[in-house]
Amino acid sequence: MAVTRRRFLGLGAGGVAAAAGLTGCGSRSSLGGRDELSMWCWTGSVNDSLIATAEKGIAGTDKKLAMTRIGGDYKTKVLTSLAGKSLVPDIIGINDDVATYFPNADQFHDLRDLGADKVEADYLPWKWKLGITPENKMMAFPMDTGPTALFYRRDVFEKAGVPTEPADVAAAAPDWDSYIQLGKKVKAAVPGSAITDNITSIFSYALAQMPKRYMTAEGQYIGDGDHIRKAWDLAVRVVKEGLSANAQSGSTDANAVVTNGRLVAFIGAVWWAQLGPKNAAPKTKGLWRVTPSPGGPGNRGGSFLGITKYCKDPEAAFAFITWLESAKNQAQSFLDPVLFPSTPASYTDSRLTGPDPFFGGQRIVDVFADSAKKYPGAYFSPYDTIIGTPLSAELVNVEIGSKSSDQAWKDAQRQINRELTRAGAI
Amino acid sequence: MAVSETVRGPAANVSANSPDGPPNRFRQAIPQYAAVSPFFILFAIFGAFPVLFSIWLSFHSWDGIGTMKWVGIEQYSYLLTDPSFWKSITNTLIIWVISTVPMLALALVIANALHNATRFRTFYRIAYFIPNITSVVAVTMVFGSIFSNNFGLLNAFLQSIGLDKIEWLSQPWGIKIAIASIVAWRWTGYNAIIFLAGLQAISSDIYEAARVDGASPRQMFWRITVPLLRPVILFTAVTSTIGGLQIFTESQVLFGSSGAIGGPGDGGLTIVSYLYDSAFGKNQFGYGAAIGWALFILIVLFSVINWRLIGGNDDERLTSRAARRVQRRIAAERAATGKADADAGKEHADAH
C-alpha cells in the first residue's frame, strides 16, 4: 500500500507535465469565437449603448463584439493574460499609465499599419502623441481625456466677499500665487475652508499643468529638477497656509470634506465633477461653478485602446475602434459615463453644450474644452509610476508632520534613485 | 469503508490465492491511488508548480509580459538593503503583537465564560463567531469610518468627553492600532470557539478533585485549565502567527486606493502588502517572489519560536535534548547526594 519514492516522484512529474500542458504554451490564440472580437475594459470606461450596438455587429465587418467589463485589479488581469500568451483579448482598454506598456509594445499592433494616420487630424495632438512609443510605434488609440479646471462653491465665495462669477474668479486668480491669496480670504471669512483635500492633490495638479514630467523622451531622469521641486514647494506651501483639509486620498475623509462643505474650491480634472460633488454632495446642486484653473490648462487621466498582436482580425478591430472613438460617439460617451472627448469636433456637439444644472446652468464643457485644447502635453515615461509613488508618499509625511519638507524630498529622491537603478532606467 | 472493502473483497482474495505467485501490491492498490489522485494532480498544478515557479521567478527580473532576465541573487540582496522591506517587517510584527496578545487573552476569557454559561450557549457561540465570517472588506470599511481622522466615530467620542482628537489614520501608531483592532475583532471569537472545544475536552473529574482539595477558581484556571489547554493554545498561537504575518486586506482596504499602499508614512505597510505592491502594483514579479520567500522563512522562524515557548516545555513533548538534560541532572544529583537521595530525586523528576 505504501507509495514508493520512485512512484511518488513519477506521479509528481506527471502533475508538472500536466500543468505545463494546461498553461498552453505555443497555442497563440485570442479570446472569443471566430466571428467575435473580444474586448476587455474596466467598468465605466465605455458607453453601454454603443457597445450594445457593436455586440449585434460591427459596422463594415463580419464580426461581432464580445465585451467583458473587468472589475477589481484590471491591469493585473490584463498582464496575466498577456503573460499566458493565449486567450488574450483582441482589444484592451489602457489607462493613463499607457507608457508602462511601452517596453512591451511588441505585444500590440502598430496602429499606423492599420491606417491610423487617416484619422489623426480628428484628435487632440497631445493626446494622440501619448499613445506613441519613443520608437515611434503607435501602440494605443485615444479614448477620453481629463482636462483640468477650477471647481468652486459660488455661495461660499459670495459669503467671503470675493469674486463669484466664473470669468471674474479666473481674472482674480490667474496663477497659483493669487489663487492662494484668494483661498486665504475665503478661509478668513468662512473658517475651516480648504482649497484641496490633501497635499498630493496640489502636487499632482500642478504637475499636470507642466510641459515636462519626470523623464525626458531620451530617457534622462529629471524628477529632481526645478520644475518638480516647484510643484513640491507649492504643495507644501498650501498646507503651511492651512488651506488643505488633510483628508488623505482613499480615506472616508476625502469624501466627507466635499459632503460637509469644507472643500470650497478644488483644481480637478473633469471626472472629479462626478466623483466629487455630484456623488458625495448632491445637496450642493446649483452651488458649484467651473472656471479655467490658476496656473494654466492641464490634464490628468484619460484612457486608450490597444489591439493586441493575438487579434484574429486587426482590420475589423481597428474599424471598431475608430467607430467607437469617432467624434459623434465620443460625444455620446460624455453623457454616460461622463468621459471627456479627445475629439475637438465633439466640443460643439449639442449633447455636450447643454447647460449643467448642477453647476447653476453653466456650460461647463467650454471651460474643459479650452483646457483640453490648450494643454501643452508632456512626455509620460514607463517609469512615471515608480517615480511618482515615493514623491506622493513623502509629501504625505510632510502633511502629517512627521518629516520636514527638505528631509522628505531627500528621502524621496534616494528611494527613486534606488528603484530606477534596479529597473535599469538610469 | 468502501475502499477497504475493495481490498478485502473476493477479487483480491482470488488473486492472493492464485497459483501464479504473490500478488502485485501496487496493481491491487490502483483504485485507491486513482481515488486520491485528483487532489495530488490539482495540488501539483495549482500548489506545487506555482511554489516551485516562484523560486525560479525570484532569481529573475520580470515585468509580467516581456522576457524573464536571470539576475541571480540580486533580488535578495536588494531586499536585504531595502528600507521599505524592513519597515514592512517591523510594522507587521508590531501589528501582530498588539493584535494577537490581547486577542488570545480575551478569547480565553470568553471561552471560559462560554464554558460556564448556562443559558443561551448556542446563541453566544454563534454571536462570537459571526465577526469571523463577515467579509473582511466590509469590516474594514466600517472600522475605516470609526477611525477616520476628521469625522470618525472614535474621534467624535473623544471630543465629546473633552479630549483631543487623534489622527488615527495618519499617524504610524494610530494606523497600527486601527489595523490591529480589525484583526482582533475578526479573530477573537474564532479563537474563543477553539479554546471552548479544548475546555470541553478537559475531564470534569480533574476539576472536582481540585475542588475537593480546596482549590480556588483562580488556581483551577491557572493550574488546570491553562496547562491542559497548552496544545490548543499552541495551535491558536501558531495559526495567529501565520495569519498575523500575512495581514494584507486591512491595510489594502484602508489605504489601497490612495496609491501608497501602506497609508501615510507607510505606517500600515505589511509584508504581504509590500509583496502585492511590488508584484502587482509595480509589476516587479521577481522581487515580489523574493519577498514571498523571505516571508516564508519568517513564518517558519516564528512558528518554531512559538513551539519552543509554548509547546517545548510540555513533558509529553520532551525533545531528546531536554530528555538528556533531565538525565544529566539526575546523574548529577545522584553523584552529589548519594544513592538514597538520588532515588527520591528520580521520583521527583518523574513526577514533573
Coordinates of N, CA and C in Angstrom, one line a residue, chain A residues 199-200 202-204 206-207 210 214 223 225-240 387-399 403-413 416:
Chain A
I199 N -2.3 67.3 0.4 CA -1.1 67.8 -0.2 C -0.8 67.2 -1.6
T200 N -1.1 65.9 -1.8 CA -0.7 65.3 -3.0 C -1.6 65.8 -4.2
I202 N -2.6 68.9 -4.8 CA -2.0 70.1 -5.3 C -0.7 69.7 -6.1
F203 N 0.1 68.8 -5.6 CA 1.3 68.4 -6.4 C 0.9 67.8 -7.7
S204 N -0.1 66.9 -7.7 CA -0.4 66.2 -8.9 C -1.0 67.2 -10.0
A206 N -0.6 70.5 -10.1 CA 0.4 71.4 -10.5 C 1.3 70.8 -11.6
L207 N 1.6 69.5 -11.4 CA 2.4 68.7 -12.3 C 1.7 68.5 -13.6
M210 N 2.2 71.0 -16.4 CA 3.6 71.3 -16.9 C 3.8 70.6 -18.2
Y214 N 8.7 63.6 -15.3 CA 9.8 63.0 -14.6 C 11.0 62.6 -15.5
G223 N 13.3 64.1 -12.6 CA 12.3 64.3 -11.5 C 12.9 65.0 -10.3
G225 N 14.5 67.8 -10.8 CA 14.7 69.2 -11.4 C 13.8 70.2 -10.7
D226 N 14.1 71.5 -11.2 CA 13.4 72.6 -10.6 C 11.9 72.6 -10.7
H227 N 11.5 72.1 -11.9 CA 10.0 72.2 -12.1 C 9.3 71.3 -11.2
I228 N 9.9 70.1 -10.8 CA 9.2 69.2 -9.9 C 9.3 69.8 -8.5
R229 N 10.5 70.4 -8.2 CA 10.6 71.0 -6.9 C 9.6 72.2 -6.7
K230 N 9.4 72.9 -7.8 CA 8.4 74.0 -7.7 C 7.0 73.5 -7.3
A231 N 6.6 72.4 -8.0 CA 5.3 71.8 -7.7 C 5.3 71.3 -6.2
W232 N 6.4 70.7 -5.8 CA 6.5 70.2 -4.4 C 6.4 71.3 -3.4
D233 N 7.2 72.4 -3.7 CA 7.1 73.5 -2.7 C 5.7 74.2 -2.7
L234 N 5.1 74.2 -3.8 CA 3.7 74.8 -3.9 C 2.8 74.0 -3.0
A235 N 2.9 72.7 -3.1 CA 2.0 71.8 -2.3 C 2.3 72.0 -0.8
V236 N 3.6 72.1 -0.5 CA 3.9 72.3 0.9 C 3.4 73.6 1.4
R237 N 3.5 74.6 0.5 CA 3.0 76.0 0.9 C 1.5 76.0 1.2
V238 N 0.8 75.3 0.3 CA -0.7 75.3 0.6 C -1.0 74.7 1.9
V239 N -0.3 73.7 2.3 CA -0.5 73.0 3.6 C -0.1 74.0 4.7
K240 N 1.1 74.6 4.6 CA 1.6 75.6 5.6 C 0.6 76.7 5.8
I387 N 8.4 56.6 -10.1 CA 8.9 57.9 -9.6 C 7.8 58.6 -8.8
G388 N 6.6 58.6 -9.3 CA 5.6 59.4 -8.6 C 5.2 58.8 -7.2
T389 N 5.2 57.5 -7.0 CA 4.8 57.0 -5.8 C 5.6 57.5 -4.6
P390 N 6.9 57.4 -4.6 CA 7.7 57.9 -3.4 C 7.5 59.4 -3.2
L391 N 7.3 60.2 -4.3 CA 7.1 61.6 -4.1 C 5.8 61.9 -3.4
S392 N 4.7 61.2 -3.8 CA 3.5 61.4 -3.1 C 3.5 60.9 -1.7
A393 N 4.2 59.8 -1.5 CA 4.2 59.2 -0.1 C 5.0 60.1 0.8
E394 N 6.1 60.7 0.3 CA 6.9 61.6 1.2 C 6.1 62.9 1.4
L395 N 5.4 63.4 0.4 CA 4.6 64.6 0.6 C 3.6 64.4 1.8
V396 N 3.0 63.2 1.8 CA 2.0 62.9 2.9 C 2.8 63.0 4.2
N397 N 4.0 62.5 4.3 CA 4.8 62.6 5.5 C 4.9 64.1 5.9
V398 N 5.1 65.0 4.9 CA 5.2 66.4 5.3 C 3.9 66.9 5.8
E399 N 2.8 66.5 5.2 CA 1.5 67.0 5.6 C 1.1 66.5 7.0
K403 N 7.8 64.7 8.9 CA 9.1 65.0 8.2 C 9.1 66.4 7.8
S404 N 10.3 67.0 7.7 CA 10.4 68.3 7.2 C 10.4 68.2 5.6
S405 N 10.1 69.3 5.0 CA 10.0 69.2 3.5 C 11.3 68.8 2.9
D406 N 12.4 69.4 3.3 CA 13.7 69.1 2.7 C 14.1 67.6 3.0
Q407 N 13.8 67.1 4.2 CA 14.2 65.7 4.5 C 13.3 64.8 3.6
A408 N 12.0 65.1 3.5 CA 11.1 64.2 2.7 C 11.6 64.2 1.2
W409 N 12.0 65.4 0.7 CA 12.4 65.5 -0.7 C 13.7 64.6 -0.9
K410 N 14.6 64.7 0.1 CA 15.8 63.9 0.0 C 15.5 62.4 0.0
D411 N 14.6 62.0 1.0 CA 14.3 60.6 1.1 C 13.6 60.1 -0.2
A412 N 12.7 61.0 -0.7 CA 12.0 60.5 -2.0 C 13.0 60.3 -3.1
Q413 N 14.0 61.3 -3.2 CA 15.0 61.2 -4.3 C 15.9 60.0 -4.2
I416 N 13.8 57.0 -5.2 CA 13.6 56.9 -6.6 C 14.9 56.4 -7.3

